[in-house]
Amino acid sequence: VASYSCIADNGAAKTCTSPVNFATLLNVATLAEGAHSLKITATDKAGNVSAVSSYSWNIDLSNPVVPLPVANVISTTQINLSWTAATDNGGSGIASYKVLSSGVVIANLGSNVLSFQHTGLTANTTYNYTIQAVDALGYTSAVSGVVSAKTQAVVVPTWTVPAITFT
């Protein structure tokens, strides 16, 4: 190979001694967050140009936006949670959600799951929940604000026995 032609982010073609050399000249550490691309062709001493080799990647340095949870009491043993979809400004996308109860992860859910049914709970008990989003690179959002819900109390029927008079 006599030379390489390298194009970063659809900019002007630059001659480089190798793709590795161009990556160093490009100073990848200073690239902005978002999508990037590199296209390379090689030219031999006879002037023949290779097919274009393309590489693309995302730089994501941002944590996802915090989801906003809501809790709904369903029964003496169940609370349902739902939350707004988080967004990821870094471009890698949301990969999952963590549901926490009193700071302990009780569920890891997929990126398209925006609700959770917490069952097997104790009646007349307050539970505290937070949600955390995780992007495809493992960056996590801050933990959401706490949403609290109290399961319903068990209703014990009251019986009134009529007075019995003996004569």
Coordinates of C-alpha atoms in Angstrom, one line a residue:
V1 CA 0.0 0.0 0.0
A2 CA 1.4 3.4 -1.0
S3 CA -1.1 5.5 0.9
Y4 CA -4.4 5.7 2.6
S5 CA -7.2 8.2 2.2
C6 CA -9.2 8.7 5.4
I7 CA -12.5 10.6 5.8
A8 CA -13.8 11.3 9.3
D9 CA -17.5 12.2 9.9
N10 CA -18.0 12.9 6.2
G11 CA -15.4 15.6 6.2
A12 CA -12.7 16.2 3.6
A13 CA -10.4 13.3 2.6
K14 CA -7.0 13.4 4.2
T15 CA -3.9 11.4 3.3
C16 CA -2.7 9.3 6.2
T17 CA 0.1 6.7 6.5
S18 CA -2.4 4.2 8.1
P19 CA -5.8 4.1 9.7
V20 CA -4.1 3.9 13.1
N21 CA -2.1 7.0 12.4
F22 CA -5.3 8.8 11.3
A23 CA -7.1 7.9 14.5
T24 CA -4.2 9.4 16.4
L25 CA -4.3 12.6 14.3
L26 CA -8.1 12.7 14.7
N27 CA -7.6 12.7 18.5
V28 CA -10.6 10.5 19.2
A29 CA -10.5 11.5 22.9
T30 CA -11.7 15.0 21.9
L31 CA -14.6 13.9 19.6
A32 CA -18.0 15.2 20.5
E33 CA -20.7 13.0 21.9
G34 CA -22.8 11.3 19.3
A35 CA -22.4 9.3 16.0
H36 CA -19.1 9.2 14.2
S37 CA -17.7 7.5 11.1
L38 CA -14.4 6.8 9.4
K39 CA -14.1 5.8 5.8
I40 CA -10.7 4.5 4.5
T41 CA -9.4 3.6 1.0
A42 CA -6.0 2.3 0.2
T43 CA -4.0 3.1 -2.9
D44 CA -1.2 0.9 -4.2
K45 CA 1.9 2.0 -6.1
A46 CA 0.2 1.3 -9.4
G47 CA -2.6 3.7 -8.5
N48 CA -5.3 1.1 -7.8
V49 CA -7.8 2.2 -5.2
S50 CA -9.4 -0.3 -2.8
A51 CA -13.1 -0.5 -2.0
V52 CA -14.1 1.8 0.9
S53 CA -13.9 0.3 4.4
S54 CA -16.3 2.0 6.7
Y55 CA -16.4 2.1 10.5
S56 CA -19.0 3.8 12.6
W57 CA -19.4 4.3 16.4
N58 CA -21.2 6.3 19.0
I59 CA -19.6 8.3 21.8
D60 CA -21.9 8.3 24.7
L61 CA -20.8 10.1 27.9
S62 CA -24.2 11.0 29.2
N63 CA -26.3 9.3 31.8
P64 CA -29.9 8.6 30.8
V65 CA -32.7 11.0 31.9
V66 CA -34.4 10.0 35.2
P67 CA -37.7 8.1 34.7
L68 CA -40.7 9.4 36.8
P69 CA -42.6 6.6 38.7
V70 CA -46.2 6.3 39.9
A71 CA -47.5 3.7 42.3
N72 CA -51.0 2.3 42.5
V73 CA -52.2 0.1 45.4
I74 CA -54.1 -2.9 44.0
S75 CA -54.8 -5.0 47.1
T76 CA -53.5 -6.1 50.5
T77 CA -50.6 -7.9 48.8
Q78 CA -50.0 -6.0 45.5
I79 CA -48.7 -2.6 44.4
N80 CA -48.3 -1.8 40.7
L81 CA -45.7 0.6 39.5
S82 CA -45.4 2.5 36.2
W83 CA -43.0 5.1 34.9
T84 CA -42.2 7.4 32.1
A85 CA -39.8 6.2 29.4
A86 CA -36.3 7.5 30.0
T87 CA -34.2 9.0 27.2
D88 CA -30.5 8.8 26.5
N89 CA -29.0 11.9 25.0
G90 CA -25.7 10.1 24.4
G91 CA -27.2 8.0 21.6
S92 CA -26.6 4.5 22.8
G93 CA -30.2 4.1 23.9
I94 CA -32.0 2.8 27.0
A95 CA -31.2 -0.9 27.7
S96 CA -33.0 -1.6 30.9
Y97 CA -34.7 -0.3 34.0
K98 CA -34.0 -1.2 37.6
V99 CA -36.9 -1.2 40.1
L100 CA -35.7 -0.6 43.7
S101 CA -37.6 -1.0 46.9
S102 CA -36.0 0.8 49.9
G103 CA -32.7 1.0 47.9
V104 CA -32.6 -2.8 47.0
V105 CA -33.0 -3.9 43.4
I106 CA -36.1 -6.0 43.1
A107 CA -36.4 -6.2 39.3
N108 CA -34.3 -5.7 36.2
L109 CA -36.6 -5.1 33.2
G110 CA -36.1 -4.6 29.5
S111 CA -36.0 -1.3 27.8
N112 CA -39.6 -1.5 26.6
V113 CA -41.1 -2.4 29.9
L114 CA -42.6 0.6 31.7
S115 CA -44.5 -1.2 34.5
F116 CA -44.0 -3.7 37.3
Q117 CA -46.4 -5.6 39.6
H118 CA -44.9 -6.1 43.1
T119 CA -46.8 -9.0 44.6
G120 CA -46.6 -11.1 47.8
L121 CA -46.5 -8.0 50.0
T122 CA -47.7 -7.6 53.6
A123 CA -51.0 -5.9 54.2
N124 CA -51.2 -2.4 55.7
T125 CA -47.4 -1.8 55.0
T126 CA -45.8 1.2 53.3
Y127 CA -43.3 0.4 50.5
N128 CA -40.9 2.9 49.0
Y129 CA -39.9 2.6 45.3
T130 CA -37.4 4.3 43.0
I131 CA -36.6 3.6 39.3
Q132 CA -33.2 3.8 37.5
A133 CA -32.6 3.7 33.8
V134 CA -29.5 2.0 32.3
D135 CA -28.2 2.8 28.8
A136 CA -26.6 0.3 26.4
L137 CA -23.1 1.3 27.6
G138 CA -24.0 0.7 31.2
Y139 CA -24.4 4.4 32.3
T140 CA -27.2 4.8 34.8
S141 CA -29.5 7.6 35.4
A142 CA -29.8 9.1 38.9
V143 CA -32.3 7.3 41.0
S144 CA -35.8 8.7 40.6
G145 CA -37.6 10.4 43.4
V146 CA -39.2 8.1 45.9
V147 CA -42.8 7.1 45.4
S148 CA -44.5 5.5 48.4
A149 CA -47.6 3.3 48.6
K150 CA -49.3 1.5 51.4
T151 CA -51.0 -1.8 50.8
Q152 CA -54.6 -2.1 51.8
A153 CA -55.4 -3.2 55.4
V154 CA -57.0 -6.6 55.9
V155 CA -60.7 -5.9 56.7
V156 CA -61.9 -8.0 59.6
P157 CA -65.6 -8.4 59.6
T158 CA -67.4 -7.2 62.8
W159 CA -70.2 -9.3 64.1
T160 CA -72.9 -8.0 66.3
V161 CA -74.6 -10.7 68.3
P162 CA -78.1 -9.8 69.4
A163 CA -78.7 -9.9 73.1
I164 CA -80.5 -13.0 74.3
T165 CA -82.9 -12.6 77.2
F166 CA -83.7 -15.7 79.3
T167 CA -87.0 -15.8 81.2

